[in-house]
Short mmCIF file of C-alpha atoms in Angstrom, two decimals:
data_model
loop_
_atom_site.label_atom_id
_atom_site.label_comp_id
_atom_site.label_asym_id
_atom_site.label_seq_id
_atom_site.Cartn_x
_atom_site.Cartn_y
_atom_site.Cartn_z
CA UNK A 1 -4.80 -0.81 11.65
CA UNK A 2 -8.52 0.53 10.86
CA UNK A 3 -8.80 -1.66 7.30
CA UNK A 4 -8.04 -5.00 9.66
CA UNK A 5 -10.78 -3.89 12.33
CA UNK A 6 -13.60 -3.06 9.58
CA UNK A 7 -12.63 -6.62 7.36
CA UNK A 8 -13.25 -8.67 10.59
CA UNK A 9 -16.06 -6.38 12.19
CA UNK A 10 -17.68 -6.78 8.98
CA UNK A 11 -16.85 -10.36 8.15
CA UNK A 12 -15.82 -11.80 11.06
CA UNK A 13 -12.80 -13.33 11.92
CA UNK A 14 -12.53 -15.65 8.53
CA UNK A 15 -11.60 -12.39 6.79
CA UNK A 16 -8.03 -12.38 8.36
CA UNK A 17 -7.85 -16.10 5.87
CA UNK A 18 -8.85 -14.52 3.04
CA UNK A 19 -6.43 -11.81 3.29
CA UNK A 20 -3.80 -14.25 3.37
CA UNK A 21 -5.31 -15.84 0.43
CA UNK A 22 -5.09 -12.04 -1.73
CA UNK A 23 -1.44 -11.22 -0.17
CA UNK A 24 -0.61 -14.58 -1.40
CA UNK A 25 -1.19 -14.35 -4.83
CA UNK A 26 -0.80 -10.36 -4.53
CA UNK A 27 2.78 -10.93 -4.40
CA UNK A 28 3.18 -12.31 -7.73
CA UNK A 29 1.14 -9.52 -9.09
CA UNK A 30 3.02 -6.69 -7.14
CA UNK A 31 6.50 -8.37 -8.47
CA UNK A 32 4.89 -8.53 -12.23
CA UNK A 33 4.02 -4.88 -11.85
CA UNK A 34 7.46 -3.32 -10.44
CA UNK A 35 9.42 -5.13 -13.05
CA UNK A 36 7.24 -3.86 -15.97
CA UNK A 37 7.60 -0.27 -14.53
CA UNK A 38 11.07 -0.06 -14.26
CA UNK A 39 11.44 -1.95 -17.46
CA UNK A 40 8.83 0.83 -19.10
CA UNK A 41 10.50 4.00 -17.24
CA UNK A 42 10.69 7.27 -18.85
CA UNK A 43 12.22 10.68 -17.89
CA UNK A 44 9.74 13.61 -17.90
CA UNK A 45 10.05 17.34 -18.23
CA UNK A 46 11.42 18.21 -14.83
CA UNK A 47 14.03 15.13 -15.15
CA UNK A 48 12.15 13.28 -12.85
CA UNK A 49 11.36 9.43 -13.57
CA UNK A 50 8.17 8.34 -14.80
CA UNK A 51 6.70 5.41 -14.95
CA UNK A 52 3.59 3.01 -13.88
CA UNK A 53 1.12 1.18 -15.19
CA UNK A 54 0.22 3.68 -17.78
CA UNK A 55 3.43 3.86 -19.25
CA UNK A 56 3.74 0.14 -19.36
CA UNK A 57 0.24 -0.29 -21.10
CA UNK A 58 1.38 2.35 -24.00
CA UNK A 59 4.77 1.37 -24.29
CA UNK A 60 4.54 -2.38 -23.34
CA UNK A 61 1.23 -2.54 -25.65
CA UNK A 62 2.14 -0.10 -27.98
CA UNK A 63 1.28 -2.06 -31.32
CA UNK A 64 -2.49 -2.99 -29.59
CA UNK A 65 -5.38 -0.39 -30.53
CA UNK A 66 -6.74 -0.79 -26.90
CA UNK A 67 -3.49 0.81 -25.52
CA UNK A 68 -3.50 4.03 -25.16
CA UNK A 69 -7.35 3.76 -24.10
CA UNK A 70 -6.49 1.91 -21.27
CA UNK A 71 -3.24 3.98 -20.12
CA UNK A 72 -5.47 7.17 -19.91
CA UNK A 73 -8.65 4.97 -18.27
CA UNK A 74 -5.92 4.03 -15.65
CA UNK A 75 -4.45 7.30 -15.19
CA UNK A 76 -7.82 8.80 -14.45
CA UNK A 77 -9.20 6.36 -12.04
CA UNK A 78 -5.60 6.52 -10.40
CA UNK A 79 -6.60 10.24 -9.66
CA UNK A 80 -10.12 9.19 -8.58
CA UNK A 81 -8.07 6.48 -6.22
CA UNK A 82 -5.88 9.33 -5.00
CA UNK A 83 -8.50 12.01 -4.73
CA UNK A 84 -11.57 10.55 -3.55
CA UNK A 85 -10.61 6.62 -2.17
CA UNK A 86 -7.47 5.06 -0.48
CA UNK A 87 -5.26 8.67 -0.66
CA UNK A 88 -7.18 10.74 1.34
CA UNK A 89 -10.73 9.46 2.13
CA UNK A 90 -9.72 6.80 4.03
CA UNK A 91 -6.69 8.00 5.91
CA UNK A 92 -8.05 11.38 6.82
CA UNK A 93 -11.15 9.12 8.26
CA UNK A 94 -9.01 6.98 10.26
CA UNK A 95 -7.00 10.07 11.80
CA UNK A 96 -9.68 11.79 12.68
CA UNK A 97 -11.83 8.68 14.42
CA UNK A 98 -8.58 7.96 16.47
CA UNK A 99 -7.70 11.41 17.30
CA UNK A 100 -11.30 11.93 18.69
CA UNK A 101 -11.32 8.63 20.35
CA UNK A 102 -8.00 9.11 22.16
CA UNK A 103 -7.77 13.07 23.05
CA UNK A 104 -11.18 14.45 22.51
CA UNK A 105 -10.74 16.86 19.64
CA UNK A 106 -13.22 17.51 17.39
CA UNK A 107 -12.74 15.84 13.84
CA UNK A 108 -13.67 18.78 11.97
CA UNK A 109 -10.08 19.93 13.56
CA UNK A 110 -7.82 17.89 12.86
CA UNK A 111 -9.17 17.16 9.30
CA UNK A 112 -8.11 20.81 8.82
CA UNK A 113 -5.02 20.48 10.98
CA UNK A 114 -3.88 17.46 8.73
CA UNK A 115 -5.03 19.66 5.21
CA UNK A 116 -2.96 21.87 6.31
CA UNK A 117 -0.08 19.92 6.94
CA UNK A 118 -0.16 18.52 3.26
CA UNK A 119 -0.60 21.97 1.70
CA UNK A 120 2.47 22.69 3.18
CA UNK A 121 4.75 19.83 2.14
CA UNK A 122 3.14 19.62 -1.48
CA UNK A 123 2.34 23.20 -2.54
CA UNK A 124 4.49 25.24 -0.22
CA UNK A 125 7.41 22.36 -0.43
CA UNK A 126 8.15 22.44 3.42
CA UNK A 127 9.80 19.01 3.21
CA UNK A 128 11.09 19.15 6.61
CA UNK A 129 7.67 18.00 8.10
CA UNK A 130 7.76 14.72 5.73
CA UNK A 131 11.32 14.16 6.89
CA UNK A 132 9.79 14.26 10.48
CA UNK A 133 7.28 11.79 9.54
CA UNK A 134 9.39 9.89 7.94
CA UNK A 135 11.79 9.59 10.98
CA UNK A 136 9.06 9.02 12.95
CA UNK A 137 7.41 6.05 10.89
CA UNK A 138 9.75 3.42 11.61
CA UNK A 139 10.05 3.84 15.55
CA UNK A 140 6.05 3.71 15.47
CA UNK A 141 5.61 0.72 13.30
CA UNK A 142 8.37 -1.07 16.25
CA UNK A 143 6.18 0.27 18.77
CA UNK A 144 3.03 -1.05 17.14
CA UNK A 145 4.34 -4.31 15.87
CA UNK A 146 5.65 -4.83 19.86
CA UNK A 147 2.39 -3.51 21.02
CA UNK A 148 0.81 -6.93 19.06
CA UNK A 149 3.33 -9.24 20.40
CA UNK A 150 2.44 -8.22 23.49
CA UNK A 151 -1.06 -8.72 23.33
CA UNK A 152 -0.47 -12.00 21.44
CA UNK A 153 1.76 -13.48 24.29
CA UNK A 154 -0.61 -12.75 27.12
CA UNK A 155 -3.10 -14.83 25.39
CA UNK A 156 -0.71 -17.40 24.50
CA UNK A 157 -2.73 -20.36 25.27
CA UNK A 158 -5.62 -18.70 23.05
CA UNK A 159 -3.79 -18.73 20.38
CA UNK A 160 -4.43 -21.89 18.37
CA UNK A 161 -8.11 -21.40 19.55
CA UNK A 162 -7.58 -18.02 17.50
CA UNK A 163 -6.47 -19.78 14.68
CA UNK A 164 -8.60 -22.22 14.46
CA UNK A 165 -11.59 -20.07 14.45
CA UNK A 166 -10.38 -17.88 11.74
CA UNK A 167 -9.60 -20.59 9.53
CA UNK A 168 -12.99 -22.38 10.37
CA UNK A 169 -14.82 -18.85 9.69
CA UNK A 170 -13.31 -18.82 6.44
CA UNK A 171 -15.84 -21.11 4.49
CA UNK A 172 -18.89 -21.30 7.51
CA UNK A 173 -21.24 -18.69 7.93
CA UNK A 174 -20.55 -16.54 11.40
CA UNK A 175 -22.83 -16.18 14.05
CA UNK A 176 -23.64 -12.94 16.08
CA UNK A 177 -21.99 -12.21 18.84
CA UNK A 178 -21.91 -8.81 20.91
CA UNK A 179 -22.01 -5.97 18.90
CA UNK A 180 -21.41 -8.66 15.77
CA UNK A 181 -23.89 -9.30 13.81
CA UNK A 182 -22.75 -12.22 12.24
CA UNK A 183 -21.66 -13.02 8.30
CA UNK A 184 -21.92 -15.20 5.59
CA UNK A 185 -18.86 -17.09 3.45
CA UNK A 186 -19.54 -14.40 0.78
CA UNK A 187 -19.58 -11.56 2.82
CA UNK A 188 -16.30 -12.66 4.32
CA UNK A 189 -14.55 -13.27 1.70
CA UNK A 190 -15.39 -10.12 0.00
CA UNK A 191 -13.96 -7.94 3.22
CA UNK A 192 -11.30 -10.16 3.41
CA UNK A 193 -9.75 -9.48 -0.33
CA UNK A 194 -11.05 -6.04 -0.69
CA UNK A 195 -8.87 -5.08 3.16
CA UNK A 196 -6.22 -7.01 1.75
CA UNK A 197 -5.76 -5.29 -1.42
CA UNK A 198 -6.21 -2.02 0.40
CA UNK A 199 -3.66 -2.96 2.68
CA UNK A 200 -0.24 -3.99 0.15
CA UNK A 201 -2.43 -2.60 -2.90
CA UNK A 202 -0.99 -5.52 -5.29
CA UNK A 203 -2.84 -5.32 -8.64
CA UNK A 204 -3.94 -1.59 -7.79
CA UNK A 205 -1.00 0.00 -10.35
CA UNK A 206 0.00 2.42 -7.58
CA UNK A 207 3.49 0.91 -5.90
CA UNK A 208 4.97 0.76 -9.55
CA UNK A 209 4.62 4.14 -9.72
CA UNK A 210 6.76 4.63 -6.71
CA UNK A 211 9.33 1.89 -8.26
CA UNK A 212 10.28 3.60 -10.98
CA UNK A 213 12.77 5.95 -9.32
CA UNK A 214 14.68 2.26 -8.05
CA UNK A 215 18.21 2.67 -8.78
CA UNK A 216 18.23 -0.82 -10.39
CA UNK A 217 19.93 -2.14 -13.56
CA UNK A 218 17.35 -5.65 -14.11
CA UNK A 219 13.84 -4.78 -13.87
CA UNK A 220 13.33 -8.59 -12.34
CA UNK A 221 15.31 -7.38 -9.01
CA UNK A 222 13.06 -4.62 -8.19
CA UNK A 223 10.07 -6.87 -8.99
CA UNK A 224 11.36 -8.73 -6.01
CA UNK A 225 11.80 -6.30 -3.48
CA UNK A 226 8.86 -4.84 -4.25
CA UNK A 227 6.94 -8.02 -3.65
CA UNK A 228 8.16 -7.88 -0.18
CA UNK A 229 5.87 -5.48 0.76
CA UNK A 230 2.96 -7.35 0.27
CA UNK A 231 4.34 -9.97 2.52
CA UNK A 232 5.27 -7.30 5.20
CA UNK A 233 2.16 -5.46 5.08
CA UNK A 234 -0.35 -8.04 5.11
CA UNK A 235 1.00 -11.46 5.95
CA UNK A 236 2.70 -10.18 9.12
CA UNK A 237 1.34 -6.97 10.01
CA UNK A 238 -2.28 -7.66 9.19
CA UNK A 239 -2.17 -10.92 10.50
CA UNK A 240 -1.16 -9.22 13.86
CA UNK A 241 -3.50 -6.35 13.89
CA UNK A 242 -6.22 -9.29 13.23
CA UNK A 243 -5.20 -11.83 15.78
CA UNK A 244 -4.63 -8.86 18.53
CA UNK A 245 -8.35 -8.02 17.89
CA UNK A 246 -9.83 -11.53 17.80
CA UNK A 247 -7.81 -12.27 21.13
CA UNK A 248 -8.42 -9.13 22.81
CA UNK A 249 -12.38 -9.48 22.04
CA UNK A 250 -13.10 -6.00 20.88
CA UNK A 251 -13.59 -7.66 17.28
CA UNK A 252 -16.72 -7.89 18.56
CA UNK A 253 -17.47 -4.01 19.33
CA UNK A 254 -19.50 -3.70 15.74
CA UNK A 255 -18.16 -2.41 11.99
CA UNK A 256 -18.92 0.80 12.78
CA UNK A 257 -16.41 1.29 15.14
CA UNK A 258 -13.39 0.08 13.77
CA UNK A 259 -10.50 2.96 14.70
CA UNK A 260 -12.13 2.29 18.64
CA UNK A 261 -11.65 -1.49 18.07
CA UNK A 262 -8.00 -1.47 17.65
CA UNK A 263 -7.78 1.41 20.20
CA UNK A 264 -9.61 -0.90 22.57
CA UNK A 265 -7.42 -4.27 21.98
CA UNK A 266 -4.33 -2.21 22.65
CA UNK A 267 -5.36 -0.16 26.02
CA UNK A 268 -6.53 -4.09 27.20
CA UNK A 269 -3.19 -5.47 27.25
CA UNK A 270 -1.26 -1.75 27.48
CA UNK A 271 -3.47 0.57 29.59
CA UNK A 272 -1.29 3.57 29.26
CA UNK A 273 0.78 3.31 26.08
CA UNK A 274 -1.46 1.12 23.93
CA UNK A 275 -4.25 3.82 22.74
CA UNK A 276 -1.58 6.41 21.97
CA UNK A 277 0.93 3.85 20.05
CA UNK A 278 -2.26 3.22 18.08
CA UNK A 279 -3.26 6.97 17.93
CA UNK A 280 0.05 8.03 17.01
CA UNK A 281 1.29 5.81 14.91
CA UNK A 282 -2.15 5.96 13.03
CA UNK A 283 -1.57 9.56 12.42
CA UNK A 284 1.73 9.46 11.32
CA UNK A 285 1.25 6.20 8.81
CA UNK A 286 -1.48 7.98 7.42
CA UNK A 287 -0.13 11.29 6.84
CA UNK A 288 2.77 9.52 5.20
CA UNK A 289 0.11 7.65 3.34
CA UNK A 290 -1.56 11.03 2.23
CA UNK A 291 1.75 12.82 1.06
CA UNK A 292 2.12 8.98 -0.97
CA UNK A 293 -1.11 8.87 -3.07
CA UNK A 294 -0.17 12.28 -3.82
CA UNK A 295 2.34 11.53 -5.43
CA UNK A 296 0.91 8.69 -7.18
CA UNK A 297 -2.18 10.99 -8.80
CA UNK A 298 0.53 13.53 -9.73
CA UNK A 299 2.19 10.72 -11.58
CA UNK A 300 -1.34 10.25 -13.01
CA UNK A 301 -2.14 13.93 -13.90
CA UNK A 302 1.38 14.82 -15.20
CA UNK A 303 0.63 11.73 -17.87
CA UNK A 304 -3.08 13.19 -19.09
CA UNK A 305 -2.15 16.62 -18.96
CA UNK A 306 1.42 17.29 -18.16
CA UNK A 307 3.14 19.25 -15.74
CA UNK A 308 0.73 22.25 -15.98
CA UNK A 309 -1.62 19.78 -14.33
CA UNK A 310 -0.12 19.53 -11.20
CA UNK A 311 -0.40 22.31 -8.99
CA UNK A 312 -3.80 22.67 -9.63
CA UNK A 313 -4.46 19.17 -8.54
CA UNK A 314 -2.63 19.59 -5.36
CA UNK A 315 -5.03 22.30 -4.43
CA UNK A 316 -7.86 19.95 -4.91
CA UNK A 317 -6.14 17.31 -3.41
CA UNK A 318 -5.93 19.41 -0.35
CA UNK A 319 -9.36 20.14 -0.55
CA UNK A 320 -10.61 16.77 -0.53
CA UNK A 321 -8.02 15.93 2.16
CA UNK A 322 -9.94 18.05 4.31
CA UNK A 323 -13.30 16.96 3.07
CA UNK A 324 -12.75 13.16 4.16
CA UNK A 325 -12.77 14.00 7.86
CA UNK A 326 -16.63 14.77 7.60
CA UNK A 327 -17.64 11.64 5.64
CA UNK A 328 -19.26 8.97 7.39
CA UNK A 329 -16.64 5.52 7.58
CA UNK A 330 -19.47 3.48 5.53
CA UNK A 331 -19.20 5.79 2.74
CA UNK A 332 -15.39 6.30 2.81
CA UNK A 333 -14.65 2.55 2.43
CA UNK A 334 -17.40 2.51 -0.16
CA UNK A 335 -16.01 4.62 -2.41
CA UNK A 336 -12.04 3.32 -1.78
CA UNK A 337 -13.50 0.38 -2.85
CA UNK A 338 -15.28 1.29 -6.05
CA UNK A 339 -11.89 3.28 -7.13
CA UNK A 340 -10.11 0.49 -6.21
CA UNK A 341 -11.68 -1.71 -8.36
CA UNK A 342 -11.44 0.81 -11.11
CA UNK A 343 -8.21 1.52 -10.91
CA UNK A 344 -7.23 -1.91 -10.57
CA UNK A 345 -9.47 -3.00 -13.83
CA UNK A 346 -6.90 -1.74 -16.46
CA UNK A 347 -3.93 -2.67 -14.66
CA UNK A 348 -4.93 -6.21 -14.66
CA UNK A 349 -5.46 -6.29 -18.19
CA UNK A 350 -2.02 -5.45 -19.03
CA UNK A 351 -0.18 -7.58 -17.06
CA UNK A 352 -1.66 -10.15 -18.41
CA UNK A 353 -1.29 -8.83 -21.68
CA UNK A 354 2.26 -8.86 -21.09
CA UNK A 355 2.87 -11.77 -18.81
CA UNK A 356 5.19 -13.36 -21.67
CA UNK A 357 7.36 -10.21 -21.35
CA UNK A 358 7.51 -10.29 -17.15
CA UNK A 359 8.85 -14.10 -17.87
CA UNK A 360 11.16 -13.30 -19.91
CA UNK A 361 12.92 -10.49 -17.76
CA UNK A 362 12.82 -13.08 -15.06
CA UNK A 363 14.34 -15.66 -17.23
CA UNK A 364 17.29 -12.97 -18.11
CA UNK A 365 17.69 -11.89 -14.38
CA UNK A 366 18.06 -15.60 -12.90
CA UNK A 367 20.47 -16.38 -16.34
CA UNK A 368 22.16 -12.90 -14.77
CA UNK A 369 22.60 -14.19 -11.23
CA UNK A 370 23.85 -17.25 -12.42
CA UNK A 371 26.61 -15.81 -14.55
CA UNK A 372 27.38 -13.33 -11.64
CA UNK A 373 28.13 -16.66 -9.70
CA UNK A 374 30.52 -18.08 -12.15
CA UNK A 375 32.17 -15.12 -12.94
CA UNK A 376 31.06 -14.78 -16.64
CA UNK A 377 28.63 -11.75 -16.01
CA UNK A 378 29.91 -8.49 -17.41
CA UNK A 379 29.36 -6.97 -13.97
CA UNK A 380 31.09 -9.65 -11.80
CA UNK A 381 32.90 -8.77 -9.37
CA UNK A 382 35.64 -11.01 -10.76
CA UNK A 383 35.58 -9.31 -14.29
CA UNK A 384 35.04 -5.61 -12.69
CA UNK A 385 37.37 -4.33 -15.81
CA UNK A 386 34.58 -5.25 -18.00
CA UNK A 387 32.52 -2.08 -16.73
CA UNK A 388 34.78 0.47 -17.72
CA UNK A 389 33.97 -1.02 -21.21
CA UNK A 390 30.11 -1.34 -20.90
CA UNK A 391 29.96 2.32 -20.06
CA UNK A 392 28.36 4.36 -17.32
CA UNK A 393 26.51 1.71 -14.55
CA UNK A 394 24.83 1.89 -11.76
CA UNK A 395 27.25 0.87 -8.91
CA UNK A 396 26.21 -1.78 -6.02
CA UNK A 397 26.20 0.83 -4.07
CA UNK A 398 23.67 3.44 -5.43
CA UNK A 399 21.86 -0.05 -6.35
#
């Protein structure tokens, strides 16, 4: 919602191509990643599955002398991502530009507000406010996802006009125009992949994390529904966000104001509802966000330092939750984007480092399906009996 805004306000409408482009070919890195986690799992101390890319690096690339360099480099620029980039600087940031935008409170506020609000679902394990989030999430992505059709079927007859011009943007320099300054190819293309990563974080190492506790027997079949989310997040969402911006004409407002950009294309089209289904939903997406990358770092410290490591990072995590409300938005995407790139440096390396082991999984999974069709796999339903002799499974179900 804010990423969108400061990709085009800062490279003009061509970036909504190039974030196409990254979802594209981030889907096939998001599906190498899940599989490898999964296949790579552990259980740690507390029982609790573990996993990610710095389990897959040492385990994956055990025999390699770089390995367990490159596990620990990723694990601590995954904290750096959590601490100091997309976990909190960036959300808090967003929430706290909308919040001020829409009802007038002062950012310093609600930075604490929010800080808060972690604190107590982390360190004082108050899950019922996450379950209220959670609830909540899916009803405002409707309402925001609605909110862009509706802005994209009033300006119906601008739509190919809208294409056109973002596709055209793409490789041509922009001109200024309004509070635009204009952009080159380069510039473009570099807010283009950077928002797009940010957005479905493909090649980042931090959604395998989260895959690991999939209740899946072939590593290949979470790889797949993981790579949804990349399609979700940035070929349909994004692409909204962007086109409801470029057709609204508040793309044109300047980079600096990105959260009032989107706030602006919505309360066009939706006078009343559109600034707080933005506002709202904002807050909600990134608080969910927030309690997220927590998780992820915790994966991250557990794996330097164990377990002792964690509640000590959650009060700093807090902290710096609390912190990001103050920072200017240049600097916030500044540093997401230098952790990013960090954090994404050693991940890279081992997948393709073990690319011959992600085809091979997929080569077993689609020889799987096929049996399952003809009735020869061990878990068929027409040769169910065979599980009782295969030992304990997970059912379809759980699955």
């Amino acid at each position: 919602m804010v990423g969108v805004a400061t990709a085009i306000a800062n490279g003009g409408s061509g970036a909504l191509l190039w974030m196409w482009l990254a979802a594209f070919f981030g889907m096939a890195t998001k599906y190498s990643e899940a599989l490898l986690a999964v296949k790579y799992r552990t259980v740690d101390e507390n029982g609790q599955m573990s996993g990610g890319p710095m389990y897959y690096i040492k385990n994956g690339l055990g025999h390699k002398s770089y390995s367990g360099i490159l596990a620990k480099l990723f694990a601590l620029f995954g904290i750096c991502a959590a601490c100091f980039g997309v976990g909190t600087f960036t959300q808090i940031n967003a929430i706290v530009n909308s919040v001020e935008i829409t009802f007038g409170i002062p950012g310093s506020d609600t930075a604490i507000i929010i800080a808060l609000l972690v604190a107590l679902v982390t360190i004082g394990g108050i899950k019922s406010i996450s379950r209220v989030a959670q609830l909540l999430v899916p009803f405002m992505a409707l309402s925001y996802v609605l909110g862009c059709l509706v802005i994209i079927y009033f300006n119906l007859e601008n739509l190919p006009s809208a294409i056109a011009l973002v596709v055209k943007s793409a490789f041509t320099p922009t001109a200024a125009s309004g509070g635009f300054l204009g952009a080159g190819v380069m510039l473009t293309i570099q807010m283009g992949v950077a928002r797009g990563i940010f957005s479905n974080e493909s090649g980042l190492g931090s959604a395998p994390i989260a895959a690991v506790a999939a209740r899946v027997r072939e590593p290949a079949k979470q790889g797949l529904i993981s790579m949804t989310g990349t399609f979700f997040d940035t070929i349909i969402i994004c692409t909204m966000t962007g086109l409801a911006l470029i057709l609204s004409g508040s793309w044109t407002a300047g980079a600096s104001e990105a959260a009032y950009m989107t706030n602006t294309a919505f309360a066009a089209f939706l006078p009343t509802a559109g600034t707080y289904i933005v506002t709202v939903g904002l807050i909600f997406f990134a608080f969910t966000t927030i309690l997220g990358w927590n998780y992820y770092g915790e994966r991250c410290v557990e794996y330097l330092a164990g377990v002792k490591g964690i509640r000590p990072y959650k009060a700093v995590y807090v902290f710096l939750v609390a912190a990001g409300g103050f920072l200017s938005i240049e600097a916030v995407w500044i540093i997401a984007d230098i952790f990013n790139g960090l954090m994404a440096f050693p991940n890279l390396i081992a997948l393709l480092a073990l690319s011959g082991v992600v085809v091979k999984e997929t080569e077993k999974y689609l020889k799987t399906l096929e049996a399952e069709k003809t009735g020869t796999h061990a878990y068929s339903p027409v040769n169910r009996e065979v599980r009782a002799e295969a030992g304990p499974v997970v059912t379809d179900e759980e699955e």
